């Protein structure tokens, strides 16, 4: 016979160190996921997916592109989530940009230049990305883009962020039709579904009650 786990009120706060370590761990995990996706030649959703599309078609480095693509979404985040969330998300995006570039440097990054089967890269990369994004969500940060929209709709209307993000991510994957062959597109679609289902199952209203210290104060 099971019983409900009591939820503390008010919710416990993360310390500054908790959030710093959480954001660092989350960004490292997400950067590895993006490296795997790039190694498989697949695309993913959100601003990361848009950036990967641009990365395949332009000579600009991934890191600076990722920062530029995320900028428009911060206006929405300032209004809907507050400056604390925006600053933490900006830091997370900058760290992922730096780490993703670092992984690919031959002789410096641990992973170097590798090629992976698209379905393997999409599936494993999606699971790894979902874990990293959930870590960031639980420390008051995000990877921008559809992450922001999903979190706002979850908090205001109870919609699961993962399912909201799935809709936007699917649109990004479909936009890759012009440059991606069908096997890569199929692998990309699989990765998008896997990532967002993992997020929807594991990050839902009431499932995780600790909050960043700044959020309690309205940041």
XYZ file of N, CA, C and O in Angstrom:
876
model
N 0.851 -1.185 0.000
C 0.000 0.000 0.000
C 0.889 1.239 0.000
O 1.813 1.356 0.790
N 0.626 2.169 -0.914
C 1.448 3.358 -1.012
C 0.745 4.557 -0.417
O -0.474 4.585 -0.281
N 1.517 5.555 -0.061
C 0.959 6.793 0.485
C 1.611 7.964 -0.222
O 2.703 7.854 -0.766
N 0.921 9.085 -0.247
C 1.444 10.273 -0.884
C 2.629 10.834 -0.103
O 2.627 10.847 1.124
N 3.644 11.265 -0.823
C 4.787 11.905 -0.189
C 4.401 13.339 0.148
O 3.957 14.073 -0.742
N 4.504 13.754 1.390
C 4.096 15.117 1.729
C 4.967 16.155 1.042
O 6.180 16.014 0.961
N 4.340 17.186 0.508
C 5.053 18.275 -0.146
C 5.248 19.397 0.854
O 4.283 19.897 1.427
N 6.494 19.802 1.134
C 6.733 20.855 2.120
C 6.213 22.202 1.642
O 6.286 22.533 0.477
N 5.673 22.974 2.570
C 5.215 24.335 2.289
C 5.803 25.268 3.340
O 5.625 25.037 4.519
N 6.460 26.359 2.933
C 6.753 26.669 1.536
C 7.820 25.743 0.959
O 8.507 25.051 1.692
N 7.930 25.746 -0.359
C 8.907 24.884 -1.009
C 10.323 25.265 -0.581
O 10.632 26.439 -0.415
N 11.201 24.271 -0.367
C 12.583 24.593 0.010
C 13.298 25.326 -1.102
O 13.004 25.140 -2.279
N 14.251 26.162 -0.727
C 15.010 26.943 -1.706
C 16.340 26.274 -2.023
O 16.974 25.680 -1.153
N 16.772 26.407 -3.267
C 18.144 26.065 -3.605
C 19.053 27.172 -3.086
O 18.698 28.349 -3.120
N 20.228 26.786 -2.658
C 21.238 27.787 -2.335
C 21.875 28.287 -3.633
O 21.694 27.705 -4.703
N 22.634 29.375 -3.528
C 23.355 29.884 -4.695
C 24.301 28.819 -5.230
O 24.431 28.629 -6.450
N 24.961 28.096 -4.328
C 25.872 27.038 -4.760
C 25.120 25.908 -5.447
O 25.593 25.348 -6.454
N 23.929 25.549 -4.930
C 23.110 24.526 -5.580
C 22.836 24.900 -7.039
O 22.995 24.084 -7.954
N 22.395 26.148 -7.233
C 22.051 26.581 -8.583
C 23.278 26.669 -9.486
O 23.223 26.311 -10.670
N 24.385 27.140 -8.941
C 25.605 27.249 -9.742
C 26.060 25.879 -10.226
O 26.368 25.692 -11.414
N 26.080 24.908 -9.316
C 26.508 23.555 -9.697
C 25.492 22.900 -10.626
O 25.859 22.189 -11.567
N 24.191 23.160 -10.374
C 23.159 22.595 -11.236
C 23.263 23.118 -12.656
O 23.162 22.348 -13.620
N 23.454 24.424 -12.803
C 23.568 25.010 -14.133
C 24.832 24.529 -14.829
O 24.832 24.236 -16.030
N 25.929 24.415 -14.091
C 27.169 23.913 -14.684
C 26.989 22.482 -15.176
O 27.365 22.153 -16.315
N 26.412 21.623 -14.344
C 26.207 20.227 -14.747
C 25.251 20.138 -15.927
O 25.489 19.392 -16.886
N 24.149 20.903 -15.861
C 23.165 20.854 -16.940
C 23.739 21.285 -18.272
O 23.465 20.680 -19.310
N 24.558 22.324 -18.259
C 25.121 22.821 -19.513
C 26.154 21.862 -20.094
O 26.254 21.707 -21.318
N 26.930 21.224 -19.245
C 27.882 20.225 -19.739
C 27.125 19.082 -20.421
O 27.482 18.629 -21.520
N 26.056 18.618 -19.782
C 25.269 17.514 -20.337
C 24.648 17.909 -21.679
O 24.712 17.155 -22.658
N 24.037 19.092 -21.745
C 23.415 19.541 -22.997
C 24.458 19.704 -24.092
O 24.215 19.366 -25.256
N 25.625 20.211 -23.760
C 26.658 20.411 -24.778
C 27.124 19.079 -25.355
O 27.404 18.985 -26.555
N 27.214 18.054 -24.532
C 27.570 16.727 -25.038
C 26.478 16.205 -25.971
O 26.760 15.613 -27.021
N 25.210 16.446 -25.600
C 24.091 16.026 -26.448
C 24.155 16.699 -27.812
O 23.963 16.050 -28.849
N 24.426 18.005 -27.839
C 24.516 18.721 -29.111
C 25.685 18.215 -29.948
O 25.594 18.122 -31.181
N 26.781 17.874 -29.293
C 27.915 17.308 -30.019
C 27.527 15.988 -30.678
O 27.875 15.723 -31.835
N 26.796 15.135 -29.956
C 26.356 13.855 -30.509
C 25.430 14.059 -31.699
O 25.533 13.361 -32.721
N 24.502 15.026 -31.578
C 23.576 15.302 -32.676
C 24.328 15.782 -33.920
O 24.026 15.365 -35.040
N 25.287 16.666 -33.710
C 26.085 17.151 -34.849
C 26.898 16.016 -35.462
O 27.051 15.936 -36.685
N 27.426 15.128 -34.634
C 28.220 14.012 -35.139
C 27.385 13.059 -35.983
O 27.915 12.360 -36.850
N 26.070 13.011 -35.715
C 25.184 12.168 -36.503
C 24.567 12.895 -37.677
O 23.816 12.292 -38.462
N 24.839 14.198 -37.805
C 24.296 14.975 -38.907
C 22.813 15.224 -38.815
O 22.165 15.551 -39.811
N 22.222 15.055 -37.605
C 20.782 15.230 -37.445
C 20.482 16.609 -36.872
O 21.371 17.312 -36.379
N 19.223 16.978 -36.945
C 18.786 18.239 -36.356
C 17.899 17.941 -35.165
O 17.365 16.838 -35.025
N 17.749 18.925 -34.305
C 16.839 18.794 -33.176
C 15.937 20.015 -33.170
O 15.966 20.825 -34.088
N 15.115 20.144 -32.149
C 14.156 21.233 -32.127
C 14.680 22.475 -31.430
O 15.833 22.547 -31.008
N 13.796 23.468 -31.308
C 14.116 24.686 -30.577
C 15.228 25.484 -31.221
O 15.576 25.313 -32.384
N 15.806 26.378 -30.435
C 16.887 27.210 -30.946
C 18.140 26.396 -31.243
O 18.924 26.764 -32.118
N 18.322 25.286 -30.507
C 19.457 24.415 -30.818
C 19.307 23.836 -32.219
O 20.263 23.752 -32.986
N 18.076 23.416 -32.569
C 17.831 22.885 -33.896
C 18.005 23.928 -34.978
O 18.598 23.651 -36.034
N 17.482 25.129 -34.739
C 17.670 26.208 -35.703
C 19.150 26.511 -35.897
O 19.612 26.751 -37.020
N 19.888 26.493 -34.789
C 21.319 26.777 -34.872
C 22.061 25.694 -35.652
O 22.956 25.977 -36.450
N 21.671 24.423 -35.419
C 22.300 23.335 -36.157
C 22.023 23.460 -37.656
O 22.903 23.208 -38.486
N 20.799 23.865 -38.025
C 20.484 24.075 -39.436
C 21.388 25.145 -40.039
O 21.925 24.983 -41.140
N 21.542 26.252 -39.321
C 22.412 27.316 -39.799
C 23.865 26.867 -39.827
O 24.633 27.243 -40.723
N 24.244 26.058 -38.844
C 25.621 25.569 -38.771
C 25.964 24.692 -39.970
O 27.096 24.709 -40.457
N 24.977 23.924 -40.460
C 25.210 23.069 -41.618
C 25.298 23.874 -42.912
O 25.857 23.401 -43.900
N 24.717 25.073 -42.934
C 24.605 25.830 -44.188
C 25.400 27.130 -44.207
O 25.410 27.827 -45.226
N 26.045 27.497 -43.112
C 26.830 28.734 -43.067
C 28.204 28.434 -42.486
O 28.393 27.441 -41.779
N 29.187 29.296 -42.742
C 30.538 29.073 -42.215
C 30.713 29.567 -40.780
O 31.786 29.384 -40.198
N 29.665 30.172 -40.178
C 29.800 30.713 -38.827
C 29.888 29.595 -37.798
O 29.229 28.560 -37.933
N 30.683 29.770 -36.733
C 30.811 28.753 -35.690
C 29.499 28.545 -34.936
O 28.669 29.459 -34.836
N 29.325 27.349 -34.379
C 28.085 27.016 -33.671
C 27.845 27.928 -32.472
O 26.719 28.392 -32.248
N 28.882 28.159 -31.666
C 28.709 28.927 -30.437
C 28.097 30.301 -30.649
O 27.052 30.621 -30.062
N 28.714 31.173 -31.472
C 28.130 32.503 -31.716
C 26.743 32.436 -32.344
O 25.866 33.240 -32.009
N 26.510 31.465 -33.245
C 25.194 31.320 -33.852
C 24.133 31.009 -32.804
O 23.025 31.547 -32.826
N 24.479 30.131 -31.872
C 23.536 29.722 -30.832
C 23.119 30.916 -29.977
O 21.947 31.077 -29.629
N 24.064 31.767 -29.646
C 23.750 32.962 -28.867
C 22.830 33.901 -29.649
O 21.849 34.429 -29.106
N 23.114 34.125 -30.917
C 22.330 35.053 -31.725
C 20.899 34.571 -31.915
O 19.943 35.351 -31.825
N 20.720 33.288 -32.168
C 19.380 32.749 -32.401
C 18.516 32.870 -31.144
O 17.291 33.057 -31.225
N 19.124 32.809 -29.978
C 18.361 32.857 -28.730
C 17.938 34.260 -28.306
O 17.025 34.406 -27.495
N 18.580 35.281 -28.829
C 18.316 36.638 -28.345
C 16.850 37.061 -28.410
O 16.331 37.643 -27.437
N 16.111 36.811 -29.501
C 14.724 37.286 -29.553
C 13.812 36.709 -28.476
O 12.818 37.336 -28.091
N 14.107 35.524 -27.998
C 13.232 34.884 -27.018
C 13.366 35.491 -25.625
O 12.521 35.272 -24.759
N 14.432 36.242 -25.388
C 14.624 36.794 -24.055
C 13.628 37.897 -23.721
O 13.324 38.141 -22.557
N 13.100 38.587 -24.737
C 12.078 39.607 -24.477
C 10.851 38.959 -23.845
O 10.264 39.495 -22.886
N 10.455 37.808 -24.362
C 9.332 37.065 -23.791
C 9.666 36.574 -22.383
O 8.823 36.617 -21.477
N 10.891 36.128 -22.183
C 11.282 35.594 -20.882
C 11.306 36.681 -19.814
O 10.939 36.434 -18.657
N 11.730 37.887 -20.172
C 11.773 38.978 -19.194
C 10.382 39.250 -18.643
O 10.184 39.425 -17.439
N 9.399 39.261 -19.526
C 8.030 39.546 -19.106
C 7.378 38.371 -18.376
O 6.667 38.546 -17.391
N 7.649 37.162 -18.880
C 6.955 36.005 -18.330
C 7.653 35.298 -17.190
O 6.999 34.627 -16.385
N 8.981 35.434 -17.078
C 9.723 34.680 -16.073
C 10.596 35.532 -15.175
O 11.057 35.066 -14.140
N 10.873 36.771 -15.554
C 11.678 37.640 -14.707
C 13.149 37.642 -15.079
O 13.639 36.764 -15.805
N 13.850 38.658 -14.558
C 15.255 38.855 -14.902
C 16.162 37.748 -14.374
O 17.162 37.408 -15.000
N 15.828 37.197 -13.202
C 16.664 36.129 -12.670
C 16.720 34.936 -13.611
O 17.795 34.381 -13.887
N 15.560 34.542 -14.117
C 15.489 33.442 -15.076
C 16.251 33.781 -16.351
O 16.967 32.943 -16.902
N 16.094 35.009 -16.833
C 16.767 35.427 -18.058
C 18.281 35.369 -17.890
O 19.001 34.871 -18.761
N 18.779 35.877 -16.774
C 20.225 35.888 -16.549
C 20.776 34.469 -16.416
O 21.835 34.153 -16.965
N 20.055 33.610 -15.696
C 20.513 32.228 -15.571
C 20.470 31.508 -16.912
O 21.371 30.730 -17.247
N 19.426 31.763 -17.703
C 19.325 31.137 -19.027
C 20.418 31.660 -19.954
O 21.003 30.899 -20.728
N 20.685 32.974 -19.893
C 21.762 33.528 -20.703
C 23.099 32.910 -20.364
O 23.908 32.592 -21.259
N 23.337 32.717 -19.072
C 24.574 32.060 -18.646
C 24.625 30.626 -19.162
O 25.667 30.162 -19.652
N 23.492 29.916 -19.067
C 23.451 28.525 -19.534
C 23.736 28.439 -21.031
O 24.499 27.574 -21.485
N 23.141 29.329 -21.806
C 23.353 29.315 -23.254
C 24.812 29.614 -23.588
O 25.413 28.969 -24.460
N 25.392 30.586 -22.894
C 26.798 30.920 -23.133
C 27.703 29.733 -22.800
O 28.650 29.429 -23.544
N 27.414 29.049 -21.687
C 28.235 27.901 -21.302
C 28.103 26.758 -22.302
O 29.098 26.124 -22.670
N 26.863 26.475 -22.748
C 26.673 25.411 -23.733
C 27.400 25.754 -25.024
O 28.032 24.889 -25.648
N 27.342 27.010 -25.436
C 28.037 27.432 -26.650
C 29.537 27.186 -26.531
O 30.182 26.684 -27.454
N 30.091 27.540 -25.371
C 31.525 27.359 -25.153
C 31.891 25.880 -25.078
O 32.857 25.430 -25.714
N 31.118 25.106 -24.319
C 31.419 23.683 -24.166
C 31.262 22.940 -25.484
O 32.058 22.048 -25.806
N 30.217 23.267 -26.266
C 29.985 22.571 -27.537
C 31.148 22.793 -28.499
O 31.562 21.878 -29.219
N 31.667 24.016 -28.518
C 32.820 24.296 -29.362
C 34.065 23.576 -28.844
O 34.885 23.076 -29.625
N 34.204 23.493 -27.542
C 35.366 22.851 -26.933
C 35.434 21.365 -27.266
O 36.508 20.829 -27.572
N 34.273 20.676 -27.233
C 34.265 19.228 -27.483
C 34.818 18.879 -28.854
O 35.388 17.801 -29.042
N 34.632 19.777 -29.823
C 34.985 19.454 -31.200
C 36.421 19.810 -31.570
O 36.852 19.527 -32.689
N 37.166 20.411 -30.662
C 38.532 20.817 -30.974
C 39.458 19.606 -30.908
O 39.643 19.001 -29.848
N 40.016 19.258 -32.029
C 40.899 18.097 -32.093
C 42.135 18.319 -31.222
O 42.798 19.339 -31.324
N 42.414 17.362 -30.343
C 43.585 17.431 -29.494
C 43.371 18.205 -28.206
O 44.222 18.166 -27.318
N 42.246 18.918 -28.110
C 41.950 19.666 -26.883
C 40.676 19.118 -26.254
O 40.649 18.712 -25.105
N 39.595 19.138 -27.011
C 38.356 18.533 -26.539
C 38.522 17.027 -26.446
O 39.294 16.416 -27.193
N 37.780 16.400 -25.562
C 37.918 14.966 -25.331
C 37.370 14.160 -26.504
O 37.888 13.105 -26.852
N 36.322 14.666 -27.174
C 35.616 13.868 -28.168
C 36.201 13.962 -29.566
O 36.143 13.008 -30.330
N 36.705 15.138 -29.930
C 37.297 15.292 -31.253
C 36.257 15.247 -32.362
O 35.080 15.471 -32.156
N 36.693 14.910 -33.564
C 35.821 14.894 -34.738
C 35.416 13.453 -35.033
O 36.229 12.648 -35.477
N 34.138 13.112 -34.797
C 33.662 11.750 -35.012
C 32.404 11.777 -35.869
O 31.759 12.809 -36.023
N 32.053 10.634 -36.437
C 30.822 10.483 -37.208
C 30.009 9.348 -36.606
O 30.551 8.277 -36.292
N 28.701 9.573 -36.415
C 27.832 8.587 -35.798
C 26.663 8.252 -36.707
O 26.258 9.061 -37.545
N 26.108 7.060 -36.535
C 24.872 6.695 -37.204
C 23.771 7.673 -36.796
O 23.608 7.958 -35.604
N 23.004 8.232 -37.743
C 22.007 9.248 -37.398
C 20.985 8.791 -36.364
O 20.615 9.568 -35.469
N 20.499 7.543 -36.446
C 19.487 7.077 -35.503
C 20.076 6.898 -34.104
O 19.422 7.191 -33.105
N 21.310 6.425 -34.048
C 21.985 6.321 -32.752
C 22.188 7.710 -32.157
O 21.875 7.950 -30.988
N 22.720 8.629 -32.964
C 22.993 9.976 -32.468
C 21.719 10.670 -32.022
O 21.691 11.344 -30.990
N 20.623 10.508 -32.806
C 19.367 11.170 -32.479
C 18.782 10.635 -31.176
O 18.320 11.404 -30.332
N 18.797 9.323 -31.006
C 18.183 8.720 -29.818
C 18.991 9.007 -28.567
O 18.452 9.498 -27.559
N 20.273 8.698 -28.601
C 21.112 8.907 -27.423
C 21.268 10.403 -27.136
O 21.182 10.851 -25.986
N 21.468 11.184 -28.177
C 21.588 12.625 -27.987
C 20.336 13.228 -27.394
O 20.401 14.135 -26.560
N 19.158 12.722 -27.799
C 17.896 13.235 -27.273
C 17.738 12.940 -25.787
O 17.303 13.799 -25.009
N 18.076 11.737 -25.391
C 17.974 11.383 -23.969
C 18.933 12.229 -23.132
O 18.572 12.763 -22.083
N 20.170 12.361 -23.621
C 21.160 13.165 -22.899
C 20.707 14.622 -22.815
O 20.794 15.256 -21.759
N 20.188 15.160 -23.935
C 19.713 16.544 -23.936
C 18.575 16.735 -22.952
O 18.514 17.746 -22.238
N 17.638 15.789 -22.909
C 16.496 15.897 -22.002
C 16.953 15.953 -20.547
O 16.438 16.749 -19.747
N 17.918 15.119 -20.191
C 18.442 15.124 -18.826
C 19.045 16.483 -18.487
O 18.780 17.062 -17.423
N 19.851 17.019 -19.399
C 20.467 18.322 -19.153
C 19.441 19.432 -19.030
O 19.553 20.312 -18.163
N 18.417 19.426 -19.896
C 17.390 20.469 -19.857
C 16.592 20.393 -18.571
O 16.256 21.425 -17.960
N 16.264 19.185 -18.113
C 15.533 19.035 -16.854
C 16.354 19.589 -15.694
O 15.818 20.253 -14.798
N 17.648 19.322 -15.683
C 18.516 19.881 -14.636
C 18.431 21.403 -14.647
O 18.289 22.048 -13.595
N 18.506 22.007 -15.830
C 18.432 23.468 -15.934
C 17.074 23.985 -15.476
O 16.994 24.989 -14.741
N 15.982 23.340 -15.886
C 14.644 23.752 -15.461
C 14.552 23.797 -13.939
O 13.986 24.716 -13.356
N 15.117 22.805 -13.294
C 14.973 22.692 -11.842
C 15.904 23.625 -11.084
O 15.834 23.702 -9.863
N 16.732 24.334 -11.829
C 17.564 25.359 -11.195
C 17.271 26.737 -11.784
O 18.126 27.623 -11.782
N 16.046 26.908 -12.284
C 15.592 28.225 -12.720
C 16.264 28.747 -13.955
O 16.448 29.955 -14.107
N 16.622 27.856 -14.887
C 17.275 28.262 -16.129
C 16.679 27.459 -17.278
O 15.837 26.575 -17.076
N 17.112 27.764 -18.488
C 16.622 27.054 -19.663
C 17.634 27.215 -20.782
O 18.632 27.915 -20.639
N 17.304 26.595 -21.930
C 18.118 26.781 -23.119
C 17.454 27.768 -24.076
O 17.761 27.798 -25.259
N 16.546 28.584 -23.565
C 15.902 29.610 -24.377
C 14.884 29.018 -25.332
O 14.480 27.863 -25.236
N 14.441 29.827 -26.299
C 13.550 29.353 -27.344
C 12.262 28.749 -26.826
O 11.576 29.313 -25.972
N 11.915 27.559 -27.339
C 10.677 26.896 -26.961
C 10.700 26.443 -25.505
O 9.637 26.165 -24.933
N 11.876 26.324 -24.897
C 11.945 26.054 -23.464
C 11.186 27.114 -22.697
O 10.414 26.824 -21.769
N 11.383 28.371 -23.063
C 10.742 29.493 -22.380
C 9.232 29.431 -22.558
O 8.461 29.563 -21.594
N 8.795 29.207 -23.793
C 7.356 29.136 -24.063
C 6.729 27.975 -23.297
O 5.666 28.109 -22.680
N 7.383 26.814 -23.306
C 6.854 25.648 -22.610
C 6.738 25.869 -21.109
O 5.725 25.506 -20.492
N 7.750 26.469 -20.489
C 7.719 26.712 -19.055
C 6.628 27.702 -18.672
O 5.918 27.526 -17.674
N 6.462 28.760 -19.459
C 5.444 29.762 -19.153
C 4.047 29.146 -19.252
O 3.195 29.348 -18.369
N 3.794 28.374 -20.295
C 2.477 27.757 -20.451
C 2.226 26.695 -19.386
O 1.090 26.518 -18.929
N 3.279 25.987 -18.964
C 3.100 25.001 -17.899
C 2.738 25.674 -16.588
O 1.840 25.217 -15.870
N 3.415 26.762 -16.267
C 3.161 27.443 -15.008
C 1.801 28.140 -14.990
O 1.131 28.185 -13.956
N 1.376 28.674 -16.121
C 0.134 29.454 -16.154
C -1.104 28.622 -16.428
O -2.188 28.936 -15.940
N -0.960 27.556 -17.232
C -2.137 26.800 -17.654
C -2.059 25.311 -17.331
O -2.986 24.571 -17.637
N -0.946 24.865 -16.742
C -0.817 23.460 -16.381
C -0.462 22.537 -17.531
O -0.458 21.320 -17.366
N -0.169 23.099 -18.708
C 0.253 22.272 -19.835
C 1.681 21.783 -19.613
O 2.526 22.549 -19.175
N 1.939 20.538 -19.923
C 3.298 20.035 -19.708
C 4.260 20.666 -20.699
O 4.011 20.680 -21.911
N 5.365 21.173 -20.167
C 6.332 21.878 -21.001
C 6.855 20.999 -22.132
O 7.063 21.463 -23.257
N 7.063 19.710 -21.847
C 7.609 18.812 -22.856
C 6.710 18.694 -24.074
O 7.185 18.670 -25.209
N 5.393 18.632 -23.859
C 4.476 18.498 -24.982
C 4.353 19.808 -25.764
O 4.203 19.798 -26.988
N 4.401 20.934 -25.053
C 4.386 22.227 -25.737
C 5.635 22.356 -26.616
O 5.564 22.781 -27.777
N 6.767 21.997 -26.070
C 8.017 22.081 -26.817
C 8.016 21.143 -28.017
O 8.627 21.438 -29.054
N 7.326 20.001 -27.889
C 7.280 19.037 -28.985
C 6.680 19.653 -30.247
O 7.151 19.397 -31.366
N 5.643 20.477 -30.077
C 4.992 21.106 -31.226
C 5.978 22.034 -31.951
O 6.131 21.977 -33.174
N 6.641 22.902 -31.200
C 7.605 23.811 -31.814
C 8.788 23.085 -32.413
O 9.263 23.426 -33.511
N 9.264 22.065 -31.704
C 10.420 21.318 -32.203
C 10.098 20.586 -33.501
O 10.945 20.478 -34.403
N 8.872 20.064 -33.591
C 8.477 19.367 -34.812
C 8.514 20.312 -36.010
O 8.919 19.925 -37.115
N 8.116 21.564 -35.797
C 8.147 22.544 -36.881
C 9.576 22.802 -37.343
O 9.839 22.953 -38.545
N 10.513 22.850 -36.402
C 11.913 23.065 -36.764
C 12.440 21.890 -37.580
O 13.134 22.076 -38.589
N 12.107 20.674 -37.147
C 12.572 19.492 -37.882
C 12.000 19.477 -39.291
O 12.700 19.169 -40.263
N 10.723 19.817 -39.433
C 10.118 19.848 -40.766
C 10.788 20.879 -41.671
O 10.854 20.695 -42.888
N 11.298 21.948 -41.065
C 11.958 22.980 -41.864
C 13.275 22.496 -42.454
O 13.841 23.144 -43.345
N 13.762 21.364 -41.967
C 15.020 20.824 -42.486
C 14.812 19.981 -43.738
O 15.770 19.410 -44.268
N 13.563 19.893 -44.226
C 13.283 19.099 -45.422
C 14.135 19.522 -46.618
O 14.502 18.702 -47.455
N 14.434 20.820 -46.690
C 15.156 21.335 -47.850
C 16.600 20.866 -47.908
O 17.197 20.838 -48.994
N 17.167 20.512 -46.756
C 18.594 20.176 -46.748
C 18.888 18.765 -46.252
O 20.016 18.296 -46.398
N 17.899 18.086 -45.682
C 18.158 16.782 -45.070
C 17.490 15.668 -45.864
O 16.315 15.786 -46.242
N 18.186 14.564 -46.127
C 17.557 13.410 -46.768
C 16.569 12.736 -45.814
O 16.623 12.955 -44.591
N 15.689 11.903 -46.356
C 14.639 11.293 -45.543
C 15.164 10.488 -44.351
O 14.587 10.573 -43.264
N 16.229 9.691 -44.489
C 16.699 8.959 -43.299
C 17.123 9.886 -42.158
O 16.835 9.610 -40.995
N 17.795 10.984 -42.502
C 18.207 11.948 -41.475
C 16.986 12.629 -40.869
O 16.907 12.851 -39.650
N 16.010 12.961 -41.708
C 14.792 13.595 -41.216
C 14.040 12.657 -40.269
O 13.537 13.081 -39.220
N 13.978 11.371 -40.632
C 13.305 10.396 -39.770
C 14.028 10.264 -38.437
O 13.400 10.196 -37.368
N 15.358 10.220 -38.478
C 16.141 10.139 -37.242
C 15.932 11.385 -36.385
O 15.788 11.294 -35.162
N 15.881 12.546 -37.022
C 15.682 13.794 -36.299
C 14.317 13.825 -35.624
O 14.182 14.256 -34.470
N 13.282 13.372 -36.353
C 11.934 13.333 -35.779
C 11.883 12.403 -34.574
O 11.256 12.712 -33.557
N 12.554 11.264 -34.686
C 12.613 10.328 -33.558
C 13.268 10.988 -32.352
O 12.770 10.881 -31.215
N 14.363 11.693 -32.578
C 15.056 12.349 -31.474
C 14.206 13.402 -30.796
O 14.189 13.512 -29.562
N 13.465 14.187 -31.583
C 12.599 15.229 -31.026
C 11.523 14.609 -30.141
O 11.231 15.103 -29.044
N 10.907 13.523 -30.610
C 9.865 12.865 -29.816
C 10.453 12.305 -28.524
O 9.892 12.496 -27.437
N 11.577 11.618 -28.628
C 12.200 11.022 -27.439
C 12.541 12.099 -26.410
O 12.227 11.972 -25.223
N 13.174 13.179 -26.848
C 13.597 14.229 -25.918
C 12.413 14.840 -25.182
O 12.424 14.972 -23.951
N 11.369 15.200 -25.911
C 10.256 15.900 -25.281
C 9.368 14.992 -24.449
O 8.782 15.435 -23.457
N 9.263 13.720 -24.819
C 8.524 12.784 -23.976
C 9.257 12.569 -22.655
O 8.633 12.530 -21.583
N 10.581 12.445 -22.710
C 11.357 12.310 -21.469
C 11.151 13.535 -20.576
O 10.958 13.419 -19.356
N 11.165 14.724 -21.173
C 10.950 15.950 -20.395
C 9.536 15.981 -19.831
O 9.331 16.306 -18.651
N 8.533 15.651 -20.645
C 7.143 15.704 -20.197
C 6.876 14.731 -19.052
O 6.144 15.039 -18.116
N 7.480 13.558 -19.118
C 7.265 12.552 -18.073
C 7.955 12.941 -16.770
O 7.423 12.714 -15.672
N 9.111 13.563 -16.872
C 9.926 13.814 -15.686
C 9.854 15.233 -15.150
O 10.283 15.484 -14.019
N 9.326 16.171 -15.931
C 9.200 17.544 -15.444
C 7.756 17.984 -15.633
O 7.350 18.398 -16.710
N 6.978 17.874 -14.561
C 5.564 18.208 -14.615
C 5.196 19.024 -13.378
O 5.938 19.026 -12.387
N 4.082 19.739 -13.413
C 3.694 20.572 -12.272
C 3.600 19.749 -10.987
O 2.991 18.685 -10.952
N 4.241 20.244 -9.923
C 4.171 19.594 -8.625
C 5.141 18.462 -8.411
O 5.288 17.954 -7.308
N 5.851 18.041 -9.469
C 6.763 16.903 -9.334
C 8.042 17.278 -8.603
O 8.634 16.473 -7.899
N 8.481 18.522 -8.741
C 9.734 18.974 -8.128
C 9.467 20.308 -7.467
O 9.032 21.247 -8.116
N 9.689 20.402 -6.148
C 9.206 21.558 -5.403
C 10.280 22.563 -5.005
O 9.957 23.664 -4.595
N 11.556 22.199 -5.085
C 12.593 23.160 -4.724
C 12.671 24.260 -5.774
O 12.476 24.011 -6.958
N 12.945 25.488 -5.346
C 12.984 26.623 -6.269
C 14.264 27.413 -6.064
O 14.858 27.392 -4.991
N 14.725 28.130 -7.112
C 15.880 29.007 -6.937
C 15.573 30.094 -5.922
O 14.440 30.565 -5.821
N 16.571 30.518 -5.157
C 16.380 31.531 -4.146
C 15.823 32.836 -4.750
O 14.950 33.456 -4.201
N 16.343 33.216 -5.924
C 15.900 34.465 -6.542
C 14.444 34.398 -6.975
O 13.738 35.403 -6.966
N 13.951 33.231 -7.343
C 12.575 33.109 -7.820
C 11.591 33.423 -6.711
O 10.531 34.000 -6.920
N 11.911 33.026 -5.485
C 11.053 33.296 -4.349
C 10.849 34.782 -4.185
O 9.818 35.264 -3.715
N 11.850 35.573 -4.609
C 11.787 37.017 -4.421
C 11.296 37.738 -5.659
O 11.427 38.939 -5.786
N 10.800 36.958 -6.630
C 10.198 37.570 -7.791
C 11.136 37.821 -8.954
O 10.780 38.474 -9.916
N 12.384 37.288 -8.876
C 13.331 37.483 -9.980
C 12.985 36.581 -11.135
O 12.379 35.557 -10.975
